[in-house]
Coordinates of C-alpha atoms and ligand atoms in Angstrom, one line a residue:
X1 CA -35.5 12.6 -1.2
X2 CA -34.6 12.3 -5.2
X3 CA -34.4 8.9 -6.3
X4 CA -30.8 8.3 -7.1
X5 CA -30.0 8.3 -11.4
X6 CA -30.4 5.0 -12.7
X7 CA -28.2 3.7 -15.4
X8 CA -28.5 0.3 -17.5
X9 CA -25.4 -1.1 -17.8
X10 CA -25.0 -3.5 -20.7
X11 CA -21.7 -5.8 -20.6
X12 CA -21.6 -4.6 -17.1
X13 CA -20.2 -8.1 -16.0
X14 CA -17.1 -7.9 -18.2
X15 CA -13.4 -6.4 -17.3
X16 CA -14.4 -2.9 -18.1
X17 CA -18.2 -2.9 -17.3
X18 CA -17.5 -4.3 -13.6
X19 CA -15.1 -1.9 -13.0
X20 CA -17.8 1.3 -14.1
X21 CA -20.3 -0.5 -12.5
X22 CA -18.2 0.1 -9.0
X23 CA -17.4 3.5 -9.6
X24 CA -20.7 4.1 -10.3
X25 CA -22.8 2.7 -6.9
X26 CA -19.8 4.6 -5.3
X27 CA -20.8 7.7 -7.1
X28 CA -24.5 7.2 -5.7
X29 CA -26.0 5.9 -9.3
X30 CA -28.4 3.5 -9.1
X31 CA -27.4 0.8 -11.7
X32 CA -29.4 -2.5 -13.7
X33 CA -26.6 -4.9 -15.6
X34 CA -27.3 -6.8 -18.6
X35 CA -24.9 -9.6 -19.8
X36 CA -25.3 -12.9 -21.3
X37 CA -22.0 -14.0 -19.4
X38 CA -20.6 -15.0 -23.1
X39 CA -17.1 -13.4 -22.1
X40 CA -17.9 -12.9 -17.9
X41 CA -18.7 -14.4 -14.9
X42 CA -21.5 -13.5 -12.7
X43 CA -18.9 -13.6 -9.6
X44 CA -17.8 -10.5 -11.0
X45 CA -21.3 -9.1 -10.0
X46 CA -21.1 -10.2 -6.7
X47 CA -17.8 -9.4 -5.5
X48 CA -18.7 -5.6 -7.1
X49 CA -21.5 -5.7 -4.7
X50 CA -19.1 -6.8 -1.9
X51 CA -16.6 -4.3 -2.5
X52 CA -20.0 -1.2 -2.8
X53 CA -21.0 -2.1 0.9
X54 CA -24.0 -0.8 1.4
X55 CA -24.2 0.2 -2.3
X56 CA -24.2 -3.1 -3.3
X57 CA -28.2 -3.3 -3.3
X58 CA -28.3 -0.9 -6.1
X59 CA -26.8 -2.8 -8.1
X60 CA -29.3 -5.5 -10.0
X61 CA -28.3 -8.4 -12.7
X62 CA -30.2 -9.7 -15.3
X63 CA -28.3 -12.5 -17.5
X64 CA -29.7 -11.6 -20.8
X65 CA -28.3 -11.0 -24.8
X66 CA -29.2 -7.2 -25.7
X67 CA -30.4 -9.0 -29.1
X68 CA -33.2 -10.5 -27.5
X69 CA -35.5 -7.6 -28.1
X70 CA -38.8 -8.8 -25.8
X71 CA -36.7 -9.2 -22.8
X72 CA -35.2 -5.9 -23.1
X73 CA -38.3 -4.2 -23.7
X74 CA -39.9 -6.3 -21.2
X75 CA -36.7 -4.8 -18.8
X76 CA -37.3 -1.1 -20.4
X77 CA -41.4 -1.4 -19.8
X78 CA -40.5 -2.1 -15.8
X79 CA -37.8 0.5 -15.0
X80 CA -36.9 4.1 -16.0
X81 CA -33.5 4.1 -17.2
X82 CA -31.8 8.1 -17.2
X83 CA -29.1 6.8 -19.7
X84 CA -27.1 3.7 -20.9
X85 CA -23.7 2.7 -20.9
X86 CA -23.2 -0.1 -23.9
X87 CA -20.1 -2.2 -22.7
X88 CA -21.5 -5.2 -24.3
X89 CA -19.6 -6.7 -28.0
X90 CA -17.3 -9.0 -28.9
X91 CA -13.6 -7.9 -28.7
X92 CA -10.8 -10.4 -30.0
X93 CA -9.7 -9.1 -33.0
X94 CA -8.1 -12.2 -34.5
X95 CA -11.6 -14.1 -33.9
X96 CA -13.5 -10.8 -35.4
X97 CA -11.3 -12.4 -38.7
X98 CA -12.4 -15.9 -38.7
X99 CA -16.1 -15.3 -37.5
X100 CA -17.1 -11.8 -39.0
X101 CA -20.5 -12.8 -39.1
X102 CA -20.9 -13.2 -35.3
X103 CA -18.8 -10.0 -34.6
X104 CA -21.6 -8.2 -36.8
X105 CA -24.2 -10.4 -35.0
X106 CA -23.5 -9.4 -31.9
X107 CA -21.9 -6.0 -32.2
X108 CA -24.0 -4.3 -34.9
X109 CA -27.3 -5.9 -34.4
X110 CA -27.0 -5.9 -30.3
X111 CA -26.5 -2.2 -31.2
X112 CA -29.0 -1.5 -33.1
X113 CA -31.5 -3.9 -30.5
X114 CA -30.3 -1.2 -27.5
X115 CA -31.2 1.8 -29.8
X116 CA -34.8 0.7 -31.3
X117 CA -36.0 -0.1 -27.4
X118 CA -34.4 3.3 -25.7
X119 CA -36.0 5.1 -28.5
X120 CA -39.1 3.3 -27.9
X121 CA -39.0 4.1 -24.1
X122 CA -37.5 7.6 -24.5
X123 CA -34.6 6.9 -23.3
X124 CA -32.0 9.1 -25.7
X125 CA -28.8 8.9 -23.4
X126 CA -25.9 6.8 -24.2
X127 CA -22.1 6.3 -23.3
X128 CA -20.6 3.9 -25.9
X129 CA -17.5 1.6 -25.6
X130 CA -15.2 2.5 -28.7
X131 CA -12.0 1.6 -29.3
X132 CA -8.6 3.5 -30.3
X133 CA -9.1 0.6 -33.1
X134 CA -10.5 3.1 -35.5
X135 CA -7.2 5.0 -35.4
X136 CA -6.1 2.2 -37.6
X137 CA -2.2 3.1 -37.7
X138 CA -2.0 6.2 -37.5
X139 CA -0.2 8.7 -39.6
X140 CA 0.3 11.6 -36.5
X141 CA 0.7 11.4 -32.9
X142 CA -0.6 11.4 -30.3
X143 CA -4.1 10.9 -31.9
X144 CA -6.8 13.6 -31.4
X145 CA -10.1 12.5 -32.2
X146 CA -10.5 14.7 -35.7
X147 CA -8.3 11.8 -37.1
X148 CA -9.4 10.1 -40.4
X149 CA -10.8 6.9 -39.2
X150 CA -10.0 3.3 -40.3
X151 CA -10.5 0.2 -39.4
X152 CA -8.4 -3.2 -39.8
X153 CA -11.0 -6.3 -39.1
X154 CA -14.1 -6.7 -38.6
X155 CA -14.0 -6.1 -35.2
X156 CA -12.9 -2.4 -35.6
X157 CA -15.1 -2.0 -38.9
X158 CA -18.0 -2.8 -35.8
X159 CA -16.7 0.0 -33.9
X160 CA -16.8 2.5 -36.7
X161 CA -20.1 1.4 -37.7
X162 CA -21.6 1.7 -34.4
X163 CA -20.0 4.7 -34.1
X164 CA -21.7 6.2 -37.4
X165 CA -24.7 4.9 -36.6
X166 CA -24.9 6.7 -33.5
X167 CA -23.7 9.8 -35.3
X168 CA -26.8 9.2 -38.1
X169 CA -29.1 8.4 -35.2
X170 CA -28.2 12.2 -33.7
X171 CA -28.7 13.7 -37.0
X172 CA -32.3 12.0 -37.3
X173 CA -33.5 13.3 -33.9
X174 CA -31.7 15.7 -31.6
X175 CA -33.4 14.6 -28.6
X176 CA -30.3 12.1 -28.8
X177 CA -27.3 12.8 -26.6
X178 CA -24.3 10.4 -27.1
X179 CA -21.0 10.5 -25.7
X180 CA -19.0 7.9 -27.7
X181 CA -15.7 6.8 -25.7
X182 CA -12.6 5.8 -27.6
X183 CA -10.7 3.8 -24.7
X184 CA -6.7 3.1 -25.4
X185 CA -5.6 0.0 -23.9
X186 CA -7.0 -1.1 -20.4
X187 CA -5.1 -2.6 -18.0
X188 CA -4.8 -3.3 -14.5
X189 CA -7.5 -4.3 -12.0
X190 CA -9.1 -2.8 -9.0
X191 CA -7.1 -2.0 -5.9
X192 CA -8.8 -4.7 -3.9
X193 CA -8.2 -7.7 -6.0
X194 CA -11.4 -8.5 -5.7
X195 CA -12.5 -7.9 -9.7
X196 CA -10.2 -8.0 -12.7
X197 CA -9.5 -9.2 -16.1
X198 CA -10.9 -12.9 -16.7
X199 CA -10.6 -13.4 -20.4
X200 CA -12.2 -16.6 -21.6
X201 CA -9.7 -18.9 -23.4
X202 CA -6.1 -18.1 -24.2
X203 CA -5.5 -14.3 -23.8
X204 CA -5.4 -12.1 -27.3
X205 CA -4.5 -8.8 -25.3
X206 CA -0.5 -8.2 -23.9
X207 CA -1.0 -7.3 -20.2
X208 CA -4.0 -10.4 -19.6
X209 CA -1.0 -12.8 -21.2
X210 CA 1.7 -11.9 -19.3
X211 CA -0.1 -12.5 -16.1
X212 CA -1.0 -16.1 -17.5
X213 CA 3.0 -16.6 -17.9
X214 CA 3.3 -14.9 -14.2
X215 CA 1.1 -17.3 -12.7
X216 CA 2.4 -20.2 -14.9
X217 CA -0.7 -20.5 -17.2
X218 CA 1.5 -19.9 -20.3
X219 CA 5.2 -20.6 -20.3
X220 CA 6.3 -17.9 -22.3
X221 CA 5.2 -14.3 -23.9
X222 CA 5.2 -13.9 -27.5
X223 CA 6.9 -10.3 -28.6
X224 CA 5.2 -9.6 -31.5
X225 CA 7.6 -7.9 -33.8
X226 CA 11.7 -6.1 -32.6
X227 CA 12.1 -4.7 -35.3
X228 CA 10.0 -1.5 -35.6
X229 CA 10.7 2.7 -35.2
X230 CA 10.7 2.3 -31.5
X231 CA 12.8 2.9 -28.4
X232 CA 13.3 -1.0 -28.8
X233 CA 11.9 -2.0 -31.6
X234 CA 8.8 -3.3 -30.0
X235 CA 5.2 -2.0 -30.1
X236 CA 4.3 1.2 -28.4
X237 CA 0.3 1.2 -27.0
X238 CA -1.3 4.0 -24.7
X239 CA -2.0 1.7 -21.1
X240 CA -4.6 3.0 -19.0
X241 CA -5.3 1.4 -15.3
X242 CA -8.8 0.7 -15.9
X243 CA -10.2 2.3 -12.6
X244 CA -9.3 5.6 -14.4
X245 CA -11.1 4.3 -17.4
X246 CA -14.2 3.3 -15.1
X247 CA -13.7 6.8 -13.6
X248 CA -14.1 8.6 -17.3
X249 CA -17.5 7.2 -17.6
X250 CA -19.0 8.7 -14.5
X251 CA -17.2 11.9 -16.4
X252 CA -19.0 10.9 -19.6
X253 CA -22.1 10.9 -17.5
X254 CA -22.1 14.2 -16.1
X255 CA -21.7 15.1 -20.0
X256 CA -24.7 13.9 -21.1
X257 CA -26.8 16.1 -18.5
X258 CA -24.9 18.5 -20.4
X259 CA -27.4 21.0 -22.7
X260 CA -25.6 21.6 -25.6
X261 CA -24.2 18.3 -26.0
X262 CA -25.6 16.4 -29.1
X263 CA -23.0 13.1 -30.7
X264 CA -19.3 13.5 -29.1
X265 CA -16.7 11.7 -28.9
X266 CA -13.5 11.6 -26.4
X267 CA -10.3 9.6 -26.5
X268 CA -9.5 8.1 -22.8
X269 CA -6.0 7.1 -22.6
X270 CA -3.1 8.7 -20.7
X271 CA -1.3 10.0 -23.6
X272 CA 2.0 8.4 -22.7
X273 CA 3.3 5.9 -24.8
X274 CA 4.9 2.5 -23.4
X275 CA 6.4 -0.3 -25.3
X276 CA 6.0 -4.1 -25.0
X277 CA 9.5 -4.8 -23.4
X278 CA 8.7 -1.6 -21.0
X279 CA 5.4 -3.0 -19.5
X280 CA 6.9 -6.4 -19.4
X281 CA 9.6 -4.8 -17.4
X282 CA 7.3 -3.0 -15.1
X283 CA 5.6 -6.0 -14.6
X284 CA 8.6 -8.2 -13.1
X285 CA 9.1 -5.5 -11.0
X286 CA 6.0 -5.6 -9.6
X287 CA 5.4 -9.1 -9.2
X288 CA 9.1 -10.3 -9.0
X289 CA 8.4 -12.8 -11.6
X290 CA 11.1 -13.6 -14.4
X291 CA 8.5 -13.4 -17.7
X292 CA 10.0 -15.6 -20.4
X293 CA 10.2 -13.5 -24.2
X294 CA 10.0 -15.8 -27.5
X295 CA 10.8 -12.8 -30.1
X296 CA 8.7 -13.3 -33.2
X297 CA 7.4 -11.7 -36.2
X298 CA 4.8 -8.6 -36.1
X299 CA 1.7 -9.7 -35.6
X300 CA -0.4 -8.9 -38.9
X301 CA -2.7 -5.6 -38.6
X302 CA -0.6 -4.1 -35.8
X303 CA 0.0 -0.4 -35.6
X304 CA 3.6 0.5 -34.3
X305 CA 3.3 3.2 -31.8
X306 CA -0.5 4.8 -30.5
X307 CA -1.4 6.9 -27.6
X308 CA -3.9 10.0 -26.9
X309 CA -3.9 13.1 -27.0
X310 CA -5.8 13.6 -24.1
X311 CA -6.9 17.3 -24.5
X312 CA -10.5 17.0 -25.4
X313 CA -11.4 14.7 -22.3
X314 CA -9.5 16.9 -19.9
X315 CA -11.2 19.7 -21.3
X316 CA -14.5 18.8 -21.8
X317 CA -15.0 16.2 -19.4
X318 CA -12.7 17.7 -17.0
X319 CA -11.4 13.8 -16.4
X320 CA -7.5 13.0 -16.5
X321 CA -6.0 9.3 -15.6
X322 CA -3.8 9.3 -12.3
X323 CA -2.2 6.3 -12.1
X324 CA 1.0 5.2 -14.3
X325 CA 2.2 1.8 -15.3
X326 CA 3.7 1.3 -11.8
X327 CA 0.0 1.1 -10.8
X328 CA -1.4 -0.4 -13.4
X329 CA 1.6 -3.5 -12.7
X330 CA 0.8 -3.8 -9.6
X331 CA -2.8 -3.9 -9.5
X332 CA -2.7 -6.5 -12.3
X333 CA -0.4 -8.9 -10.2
X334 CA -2.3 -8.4 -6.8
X335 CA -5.5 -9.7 -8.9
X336 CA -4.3 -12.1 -10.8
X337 CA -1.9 -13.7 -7.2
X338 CA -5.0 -13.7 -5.4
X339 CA -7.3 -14.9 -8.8
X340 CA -4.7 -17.2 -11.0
X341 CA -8.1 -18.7 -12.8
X342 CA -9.9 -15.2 -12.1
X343 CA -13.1 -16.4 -11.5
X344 CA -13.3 -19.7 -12.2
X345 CA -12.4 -21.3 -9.2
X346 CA -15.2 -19.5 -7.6
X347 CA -18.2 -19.8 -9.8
X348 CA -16.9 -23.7 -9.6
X349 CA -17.2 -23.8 -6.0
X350 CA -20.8 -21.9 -6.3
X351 CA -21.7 -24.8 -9.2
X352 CA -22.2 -22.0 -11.5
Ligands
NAD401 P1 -15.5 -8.0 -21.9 O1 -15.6 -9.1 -22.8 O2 -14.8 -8.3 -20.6 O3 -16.9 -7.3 -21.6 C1 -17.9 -7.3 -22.5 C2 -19.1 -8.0 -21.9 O4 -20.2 -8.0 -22.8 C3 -18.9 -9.4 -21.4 O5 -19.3 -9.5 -20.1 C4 -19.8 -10.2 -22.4 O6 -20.3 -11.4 -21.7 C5 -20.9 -9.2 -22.7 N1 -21.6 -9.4 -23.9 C6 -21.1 -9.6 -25.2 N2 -22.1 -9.7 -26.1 C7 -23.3 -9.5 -25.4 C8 -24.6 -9.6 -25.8 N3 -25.0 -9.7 -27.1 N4 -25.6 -9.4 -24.9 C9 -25.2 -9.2 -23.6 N5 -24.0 -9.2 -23.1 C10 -23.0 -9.4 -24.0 O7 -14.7 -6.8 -22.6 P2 -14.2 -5.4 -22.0 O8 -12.7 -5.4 -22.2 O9 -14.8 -5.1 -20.7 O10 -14.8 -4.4 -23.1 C11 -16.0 -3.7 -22.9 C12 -16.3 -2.9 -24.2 O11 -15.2 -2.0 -24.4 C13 -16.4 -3.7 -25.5 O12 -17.4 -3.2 -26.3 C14 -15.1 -3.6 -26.1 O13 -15.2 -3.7 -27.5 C15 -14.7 -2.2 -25.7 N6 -13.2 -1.9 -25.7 C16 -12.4 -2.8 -25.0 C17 -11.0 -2.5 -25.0 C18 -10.1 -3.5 -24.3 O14 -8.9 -3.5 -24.7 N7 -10.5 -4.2 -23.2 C19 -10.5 -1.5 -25.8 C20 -11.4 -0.6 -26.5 C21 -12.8 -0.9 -26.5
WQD402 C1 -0.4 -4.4 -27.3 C2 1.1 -4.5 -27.8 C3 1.3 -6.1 -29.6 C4 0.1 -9.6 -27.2 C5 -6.1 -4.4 -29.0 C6 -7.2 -4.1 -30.0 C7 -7.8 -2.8 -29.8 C8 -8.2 -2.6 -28.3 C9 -7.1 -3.0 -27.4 C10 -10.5 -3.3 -28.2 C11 1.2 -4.6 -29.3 C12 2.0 -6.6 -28.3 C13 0.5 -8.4 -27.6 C14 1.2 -10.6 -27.1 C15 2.7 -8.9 -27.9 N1 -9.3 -3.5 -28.0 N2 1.7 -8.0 -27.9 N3 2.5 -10.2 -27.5 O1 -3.2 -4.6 -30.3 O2 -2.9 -2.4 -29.1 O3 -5.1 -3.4 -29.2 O4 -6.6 -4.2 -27.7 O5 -11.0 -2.4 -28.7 O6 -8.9 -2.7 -30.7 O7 -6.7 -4.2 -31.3 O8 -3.5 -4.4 -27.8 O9 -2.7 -5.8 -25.9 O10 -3.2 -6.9 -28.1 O11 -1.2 -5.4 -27.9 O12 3.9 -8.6 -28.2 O13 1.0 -11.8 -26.8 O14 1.6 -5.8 -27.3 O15 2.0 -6.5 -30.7 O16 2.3 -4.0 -29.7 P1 -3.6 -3.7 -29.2 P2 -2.7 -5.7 -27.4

């Protein structure tokens, strides 16, 4: 029998990562997760493992930073990874502003920790996490990934580093293969309920705050900015149920195995654009819950309206989302009725 592919999962305890980290043991990978729990619980981990039934023992969790370099080469020295999927960074834009240096810390230098110890193990496979960030605000739509690039904060400028240095790191040595993922904006939670979004502190992102006003955790939703070139005059983002997303990286996998791939990158979104009052709209439905609007200014560094094209991914990755903000509304609110504190009230129970 041939041992099943084993993939390192970095950040595989956070919103996206658990999510991949599913799809994966239910794809047959075998897969090891590393995360330092900055921005995650490690009930995440377990509840995947509940929801992979049998599965659920190839799934293994080591709470560790990808800067501490021993430990990861001490992790690299025990187990033969086929390729990587690097979840793990720092994501809150407005704290990217106030604290660059720990975005380019953790971001950049956890990046470049990964790299020197797969290169040392010969391990030259990896599935990056970028962001529709580097888009900036874009002057065409729907965004195709020959775009000029740009980045707003600190946060994005990590992305678009990361993302060159991967593309430098190619040039250097072909024996590379990277597939760099630009996600649009996640949302949604798995069928179950089970695993979902658990941002630590007060949400930055739209869909994780409106399901702290739904469950009462915030009394109102800000609407940053009415007054732009909309259907409304509110923001218009690409949303993307995140068990598609989770589903593009098994994709993104089967890439990489791929001959005559070398550096590429793919845009993961839906290609449909939805704006701010739509998905709050969507969401009442869904959850029968009034959400309360406070209309204020634009939030600074905002683009107006972004979403995919989603040619490329179709094409080359043969990978298209299914579900549609109907989905993506109704998954978040079965997670977040049965989860109000996501995983806190378990981890308390398990004194973790
Ligand atoms: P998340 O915060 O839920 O997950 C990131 C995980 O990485 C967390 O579990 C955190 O504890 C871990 N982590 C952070 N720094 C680490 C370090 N130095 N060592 C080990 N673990 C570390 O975020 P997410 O939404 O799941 O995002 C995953 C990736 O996708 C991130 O790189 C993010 O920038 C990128 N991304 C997210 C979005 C989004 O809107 N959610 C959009 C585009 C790109
Ligand atoms: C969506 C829309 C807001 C919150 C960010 C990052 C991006 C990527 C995804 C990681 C916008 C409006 C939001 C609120 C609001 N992350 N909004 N009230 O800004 O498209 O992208 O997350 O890579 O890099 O920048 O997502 O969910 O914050 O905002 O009105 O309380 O909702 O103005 O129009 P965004 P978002």
């Amino acid at each position: 029998m041939t041992r099943p592919m084993c993939i390192l999962v970095t950040g595989g305890a956070g919103y996206i990562g658990s999510h991949t980290v599913l799809q994966l043991l239910l794809n047959g990978y075998s897969t090891v997760v590393v995360d330092n729990l900055d921005n995650s619980s490690e009930v995440a981990i377990s509840r995947v493992r509940e929801l992979a039934g049998d599965r659920g023992r190839n799934l293994s969790f080591h709470k560790m930073d990808i800067r501490d370099k021993p430990a990861l080469e001490q992790l690299f020295a025990s187990t033969k990874f086929d390729a990587v999927i690097h979840f793990a960074g720092l994501k809150a834009v407005g704290e990217s502003v106030q604290k660059p240096l720990m975005y380019y810390n953790n971001n950049i230098v956890g990046t470049i920790t990964l790299l020197e110890v797969m290169a040392a193990y010969g391990c030259k496979k990896l599935v990056f996490s970028s962001s529709a960030t580097v888009y900036g605000w874009p002057k065409e739509l729907p965004c195709t990934e020959e775009f000029p690039l740009s980045a707003a904060n600190p946060y994005g400028r990590t992305k678009l580093m990361i993302e060159e240095m991967c593309r430098d790191v190619y040039a250097s040595d072909p024996e590379w293969k990277f597939v760099l993922l630009r996600y649009f904006n996640p949302v949604g939670a798995h069928p179950s309920g089970r695993i979902g979004e658990d941002p630590h502190g007060i949400p930055n992102n739209l869909m994780p705050f409106i399901q702290h006003v739904a469950v009462g955790r915030q009394p109102a939703l800000k609407v940053f900015g009415t007054d732009y070139s909309t259907k409304d005059g509110t923001g218009v983002r690409d949303y993307i149920h995140v068990v598609d997303l989770a589903d593009g990286h098994t994709a993104a996998l089967a890439k990489l195995s791929d001959p005559k791939i070398g550096c590429e990158v793919y845009n993961l979104g839906t290609g449909k654009g939805t704006s701010v009052l739509e998905m709050v709209s969507a969401f009442e439905k869904a959850s029968g819950k009034k959400i309360p609007l406070i209309k204020t200014a634009r939030r600074p560094g905002d683009a107006e309206i972004v979403y995919a094209s989603t040619t490329k991914a179709e094409r080359e990755l043969n990978w298209k989302a299914k579900y549609g903000i109907e989905e993506m509304c109704r998954d978040q609110w079965n997670w977040a009725s049965r989860n109000p504190y996501g995983y806190q009230t378990e981890a308390k129970k398990l004194g973790a």
